[in-house]
Amino acid sequence: MALIVNPILGIEGVTAGGNATGSLRVGPRYHTLVFFTYLNGALVAADSVIGRVRLMVNKKDIRSLFAAEILKINAFNKHPDTAGALSIHFAEPWQTDVDAMIRTAWDTTGEQSFTFSLELKTQAEPTDIVRIEAIQVYDNGHLFSADGKTLVKFIMRQLRTTYNAGAGQYDITDKYVGNRIARLFFDGPSNITDLEIVADNLKIHDATRVENNTLLDRYGMDPTQFKYAYVADIIGRTEWLMASETLNLQLESAAGQTITVIDESLTGSFA
């Protein structure tokens, strides 16, 4: 099925320091959104114009990250954005085959609304003019269960949480129990030297940053974008880790720091 590429029209509130908003038609299966940022008529780095990006379906946050974090995730997956662009990937072009790639496209069939909000940064001069242009990439395909009767949705959520971690060992306990975790990105001012993950009393992951980075690099990722990254779907088939009772993330770092954890988890609906 051919992809449809159209501009996103009617973005409102585009002014430095403001909040730009827009809506998309429900029904299509969305693969990608790309925002282009201009300052005084020239393309500029997206994270110099856009702060937080929120994507909402049925008025509920499904993704809420800063533009700088989205750019880093794209670069981590070896799909860096060109200067002035910010790509929001629903279908994941870094997966190993077409089926895996489009599995996570956002099928909005039956949903009530699909909206976005861009927090725009204040610029150096009051006369600076900000402009946002955007395109949407979608099709009208659907993914059905094996019997061909039930519509199946794999929705990749992206949400962030911050933790004030002391030097040495720091544990995050049971925060992500029940989530189908595809990836966890850890970021902060200092390196995380080691990560151990124990899910339902089974040790799932235990590696130093150097060891983990070597593995991720071998599988075609750029682990230098974050202080640590745990990737459950490392083989490129949208796999996940899910703990039903207990989940402990044990971090090691040389210095106390505020750590941001970006949780990419799969759900079967936008609810």
CSV table of C-alpha atoms in Angstrom, one decimal:
chain,number,residue,atom,x,y,z
A,1,MET,CA,0.0,0.0,0.0
A,2,ALA,CA,1.5,3.3,-1.0
A,3,LEU,CA,2.4,5.8,1.7
A,4,ILE,CA,0.6,9.2,1.6
A,5,VAL,CA,2.6,12.3,2.3
A,6,ASN,CA,0.8,15.5,3.0
A,7,PRO,CA,1.5,18.8,4.8
A,8,ILE,CA,0.0,19.3,8.3
A,9,LEU,CA,-2.1,22.4,8.0
A,10,GLY,CA,-3.6,24.6,10.7
A,11,ILE,CA,-0.8,24.6,13.3
A,12,GLU,CA,-1.8,27.3,15.7
A,13,GLY,CA,0.0,29.3,18.3
A,14,VAL,CA,3.4,29.4,16.6
A,15,THR,CA,5.2,32.2,18.4
A,16,ALA,CA,8.5,32.2,20.4
A,17,GLY,CA,7.7,31.2,23.9
A,18,GLY,CA,4.2,30.0,23.0
A,19,ASN,CA,2.6,26.6,22.6
A,20,ALA,CA,1.9,25.4,19.1
A,21,THR,CA,-0.9,23.0,18.7
A,22,GLY,CA,-2.5,21.0,15.9
A,23,SER,CA,-4.8,18.1,15.2
A,24,LEU,CA,-4.7,15.2,12.7
A,25,ARG,CA,-7.5,13.2,11.2
A,26,VAL,CA,-8.4,10.0,12.9
A,27,GLY,CA,-8.8,6.8,10.8
A,28,PRO,CA,-5.4,6.6,9.0
A,29,ARG,CA,-2.4,4.5,10.1
A,30,TYR,CA,0.3,7.0,10.8
A,31,HIS,CA,4.0,6.1,10.1
A,32,THR,CA,5.8,9.4,10.6
A,33,LEU,CA,5.4,13.0,11.4
A,34,VAL,CA,8.2,15.5,10.6
A,35,PHE,CA,8.4,19.0,11.9
A,36,PHE,CA,10.6,21.6,10.3
A,37,THR,CA,11.8,24.6,12.4
A,38,TYR,CA,12.6,28.1,11.1
A,39,LEU,CA,14.0,31.1,12.8
A,40,ASN,CA,13.9,34.4,10.9
A,41,GLY,CA,13.3,32.4,7.7
A,42,ALA,CA,16.3,30.0,8.1
A,43,LEU,CA,16.2,26.4,9.1
A,44,VAL,CA,17.6,25.9,12.5
A,45,ALA,CA,18.1,23.0,14.9
A,46,ALA,CA,14.7,21.7,16.1
A,47,ASP,CA,15.7,21.6,19.7
A,48,SER,CA,16.7,25.3,19.6
A,49,VAL,CA,13.0,26.1,18.8
A,50,ILE,CA,11.0,23.3,20.4
A,51,GLY,CA,11.1,22.2,24.0
A,52,ARG,CA,8.6,19.5,25.0
A,53,VAL,CA,6.6,17.6,22.4
A,54,ARG,CA,3.3,16.0,23.5
A,55,LEU,CA,1.3,13.6,21.3
A,56,MET,CA,-2.2,12.9,22.6
A,57,VAL,CA,-4.8,10.4,21.4
A,58,ASN,CA,-8.3,10.8,23.0
A,59,LYS,CA,-6.8,13.7,25.1
A,60,LYS,CA,-4.3,11.3,26.8
A,61,ASP,CA,-0.5,11.7,26.6
A,62,ILE,CA,0.9,8.8,24.6
A,63,ARG,CA,4.3,10.4,24.0
A,64,SER,CA,5.8,13.3,26.0
A,65,LEU,CA,9.5,14.0,25.5
A,66,PHE,CA,11.7,17.0,24.8
A,67,ALA,CA,12.7,17.6,21.2
A,68,ALA,CA,16.4,17.1,22.2
A,69,GLU,CA,15.5,13.6,23.5
A,70,ILE,CA,13.6,12.6,20.3
A,71,LEU,CA,16.6,13.7,18.2
A,72,LYS,CA,18.9,11.5,20.4
A,73,ILE,CA,16.6,8.5,20.1
A,74,ASN,CA,16.6,8.9,16.3
A,75,ALA,CA,20.4,9.2,16.3
A,76,PHE,CA,20.7,6.2,18.6
A,77,ASN,CA,18.8,4.1,16.0
A,78,LYS,CA,21.1,5.4,13.2
A,79,HIS,CA,18.4,7.5,11.7
A,80,PRO,CA,19.6,11.0,12.6
A,81,ASP,CA,17.5,14.0,11.5
A,82,THR,CA,18.8,16.5,9.1
A,83,ALA,CA,19.4,20.0,10.4
A,84,GLY,CA,16.1,21.7,11.1
A,85,ALA,CA,14.0,18.5,11.1
A,86,LEU,CA,12.4,16.6,14.0
A,87,SER,CA,11.0,13.2,13.0
A,88,ILE,CA,8.4,11.4,15.1
A,89,HIS,CA,8.6,7.7,14.1
A,90,PHE,CA,5.6,5.4,14.8
A,91,ALA,CA,6.6,2.8,12.2
A,92,GLU,CA,10.3,2.1,13.0
A,93,PRO,CA,12.6,2.2,10.0
A,94,TRP,CA,15.4,0.6,12.0
A,95,GLN,CA,13.6,-2.7,12.4
A,96,THR,CA,14.9,-5.7,10.5
A,97,ASP,CA,12.0,-6.2,8.0
A,98,VAL,CA,8.9,-4.5,6.7
A,99,ASP,CA,6.5,-6.4,9.0
A,100,ALA,CA,8.5,-5.4,12.1
A,101,MET,CA,8.8,-1.9,10.8
A,102,ILE,CA,5.1,-1.1,10.3
A,103,ARG,CA,3.9,-3.2,13.3
A,104,THR,CA,4.1,-0.1,15.5
A,105,ALA,CA,2.5,2.4,13.1
A,106,TRP,CA,-0.3,4.2,14.8
A,107,ASP,CA,-3.7,2.9,13.5
A,108,THR,CA,-6.2,5.6,14.6
A,109,THR,CA,-9.2,3.7,13.5
A,110,GLY,CA,-12.0,4.1,16.0
A,111,GLU,CA,-10.2,6.8,18.0
A,112,GLN,CA,-11.8,10.1,18.9
A,113,SER,CA,-9.0,12.6,18.4
A,114,PHE,CA,-5.2,12.8,17.6
A,115,THR,CA,-3.6,16.1,18.6
A,116,PHE,CA,-0.1,17.4,19.3
A,117,SER,CA,1.4,20.2,21.4
A,118,LEU,CA,4.9,21.8,20.9
A,119,GLU,CA,6.3,24.0,23.6
A,120,LEU,CA,8.3,26.7,21.8
A,121,LYS,CA,11.3,28.2,23.4
A,122,THR,CA,11.8,31.9,24.0
A,123,GLN,CA,14.3,33.3,21.5
A,124,ALA,CA,17.1,35.8,22.1
A,125,GLU,CA,15.4,38.8,20.5
A,126,PRO,CA,11.7,39.9,20.8
A,127,THR,CA,11.7,40.5,17.1
A,128,ASP,CA,12.7,36.9,16.3
A,129,ILE,CA,10.1,35.1,14.1
A,130,VAL,CA,9.5,31.4,14.6
A,131,ARG,CA,7.9,29.3,11.9
A,132,ILE,CA,6.9,25.6,12.0
A,133,GLU,CA,6.1,23.5,9.0
A,134,ALA,CA,5.3,19.8,9.1
A,135,ILE,CA,4.4,16.7,7.0
A,136,GLN,CA,2.4,13.6,7.9
A,137,VAL,CA,3.2,10.2,6.4
A,138,TYR,CA,0.4,7.6,6.6
A,139,ASP,CA,-1.6,4.9,4.8
A,140,ASN,CA,-5.0,3.3,5.2
A,141,GLY,CA,-3.7,-0.2,6.1
A,142,HIS,CA,-4.6,-2.3,9.1
A,143,LEU,CA,-3.0,-5.1,11.1
A,144,PHE,CA,-5.4,-8.0,11.9
A,145,SER,CA,-5.2,-11.1,14.1
A,146,ALA,CA,-4.6,-14.5,12.5
A,147,ASP,CA,-8.3,-15.1,12.1
A,148,GLY,CA,-8.5,-11.8,10.1
A,149,LYS,CA,-11.3,-10.5,12.2
A,150,THR,CA,-9.7,-8.6,15.1
A,151,LEU,CA,-7.9,-5.3,14.6
A,152,VAL,CA,-4.5,-5.4,16.3
A,153,LYS,CA,-2.6,-2.3,17.6
A,154,PHE,CA,0.9,-2.1,18.8
A,155,ILE,CA,1.3,1.4,20.3
A,156,MET,CA,4.8,2.4,21.4
A,157,ARG,CA,4.5,4.9,24.2
A,158,GLN,CA,7.4,7.2,25.1
A,159,LEU,CA,7.3,8.8,28.6
A,160,ARG,CA,10.0,10.2,30.8
A,161,THR,CA,10.6,10.1,34.6
A,162,THR,CA,13.4,11.8,36.6
A,163,TYR,CA,15.1,10.3,39.7
A,164,ASN,CA,17.5,11.9,42.1
A,165,ALA,CA,20.2,9.2,42.3
A,166,GLY,CA,23.0,9.3,44.8
A,167,ALA,CA,26.6,8.2,44.0
A,168,GLY,CA,27.1,4.5,43.8
A,169,GLN,CA,24.2,2.1,43.7
A,170,TYR,CA,20.7,3.3,43.1
A,171,ASP,CA,17.6,1.2,42.7
A,172,ILE,CA,14.4,1.9,40.8
A,173,THR,CA,11.9,-0.7,42.1
A,174,ASP,CA,8.6,-1.8,40.6
A,175,LYS,CA,8.1,1.5,38.7
A,176,TYR,CA,7.6,-0.3,35.4
A,177,VAL,CA,5.9,-3.6,36.5
A,178,GLY,CA,3.3,-4.6,33.9
A,179,ASN,CA,4.8,-2.5,31.1
A,180,ARG,CA,5.9,-4.3,27.9
A,181,ILE,CA,9.3,-2.6,27.9
A,182,ALA,CA,11.0,-2.4,24.5
A,183,ARG,CA,13.7,0.1,25.5
A,184,LEU,CA,14.9,2.1,28.5
A,185,PHE,CA,17.1,5.1,27.9
A,186,PHE,CA,19.0,6.6,30.8
A,187,ASP,CA,20.5,10.1,30.7
A,188,GLY,CA,22.1,12.5,33.0
A,189,PRO,CA,25.3,14.6,33.5
A,190,SER,CA,27.5,11.6,34.4
A,191,ASN,CA,27.9,8.1,33.0
A,192,ILE,CA,26.0,5.1,34.4
A,193,THR,CA,28.7,2.5,34.8
A,194,ASP,CA,26.6,-0.6,35.3
A,195,LEU,CA,23.0,-1.7,35.0
A,196,GLU,CA,21.4,-4.8,36.5
A,197,ILE,CA,17.8,-5.7,35.8
A,198,VAL,CA,15.9,-8.4,37.8
A,199,ALA,CA,12.4,-9.2,36.7
A,200,ASP,CA,10.2,-11.5,38.8
A,201,ASN,CA,13.4,-12.8,40.5
A,202,LEU,CA,15.1,-13.6,37.2
A,203,LYS,CA,18.2,-11.6,36.3
A,204,ILE,CA,17.6,-10.3,32.8
A,205,HIS,CA,20.5,-8.0,32.3
A,206,ASP,CA,23.8,-7.3,34.0
A,207,ALA,CA,26.5,-5.5,32.1
A,208,THR,CA,28.9,-2.5,32.4
A,209,ARG,CA,28.4,0.5,30.1
A,210,VAL,CA,31.4,-0.5,28.1
A,211,GLU,CA,30.1,-4.1,27.7
A,212,ASN,CA,26.6,-3.0,26.8
A,213,ASN,CA,27.8,-0.3,24.4
A,214,THR,CA,29.9,-2.9,22.5
A,215,LEU,CA,26.8,-5.1,22.1
A,216,LEU,CA,24.6,-2.3,21.0
A,217,ASP,CA,27.1,-1.1,18.5
A,218,ARG,CA,27.4,-4.6,17.1
A,219,TYR,CA,23.6,-4.6,16.5
A,220,GLY,CA,23.8,-1.3,14.6
A,221,MET,CA,22.9,1.3,17.2
A,222,ASP,CA,24.8,4.3,18.5
A,223,PRO,CA,24.9,3.9,22.3
A,224,THR,CA,27.0,7.0,22.8
A,225,GLN,CA,23.8,9.1,22.6
A,226,PHE,CA,22.8,8.1,26.1
A,227,LYS,CA,24.5,7.3,29.4
A,228,TYR,CA,23.1,3.8,29.2
A,229,ALA,CA,20.5,2.1,27.1
A,230,TYR,CA,18.7,-1.2,27.7
A,231,VAL,CA,17.2,-2.6,24.5
A,232,ALA,CA,14.8,-5.6,24.8
A,233,ASP,CA,14.2,-5.8,21.0
A,234,ILE,CA,17.9,-5.8,20.1
A,235,ILE,CA,17.3,-8.3,17.3
A,236,GLY,CA,15.0,-5.9,15.6
A,237,ARG,CA,11.7,-7.8,16.0
A,238,THR,CA,9.8,-5.6,18.5
A,239,GLU,CA,10.3,-7.8,21.5
A,240,TRP,CA,9.7,-6.7,25.0
A,241,LEU,CA,10.5,-7.4,28.7
A,242,MET,CA,7.5,-7.6,31.0
A,243,ALA,CA,7.6,-8.3,34.7
A,244,SER,CA,4.3,-9.2,36.3
A,245,GLU,CA,5.2,-9.0,40.0
A,246,THR,CA,8.6,-7.3,40.7
A,247,LEU,CA,11.1,-5.4,38.6
A,248,ASN,CA,14.3,-3.8,40.0
A,249,LEU,CA,16.7,-1.6,38.0
A,250,GLN,CA,20.0,-1.3,39.8
A,251,LEU,CA,22.2,1.5,38.5
A,252,GLU,CA,25.8,2.3,39.4
A,253,SER,CA,27.3,5.7,38.9
A,254,ALA,CA,30.4,7.5,40.2
A,255,ALA,CA,28.5,10.7,41.0
A,256,GLY,CA,25.2,11.7,42.4
A,257,GLN,CA,23.0,13.1,39.7
A,258,THR,CA,19.4,13.6,38.4
A,259,ILE,CA,18.8,10.7,36.0
A,260,THR,CA,16.1,10.9,33.3
A,261,VAL,CA,14.6,7.5,32.3
A,262,ILE,CA,12.8,7.3,29.0
A,263,ASP,CA,10.5,4.3,28.9
A,264,GLU,CA,9.5,3.0,25.5
A,265,SER,CA,6.7,0.5,26.2
A,266,LEU,CA,4.2,-1.3,24.0
A,267,THR,CA,0.5,-1.3,24.6
A,268,GLY,CA,-2.4,-2.8,22.7
A,269,SER,CA,-4.5,0.3,22.7
A,270,PHE,CA,-4.4,4.1,23.2
A,271,ALA,CA,-6.4,3.7,26.4
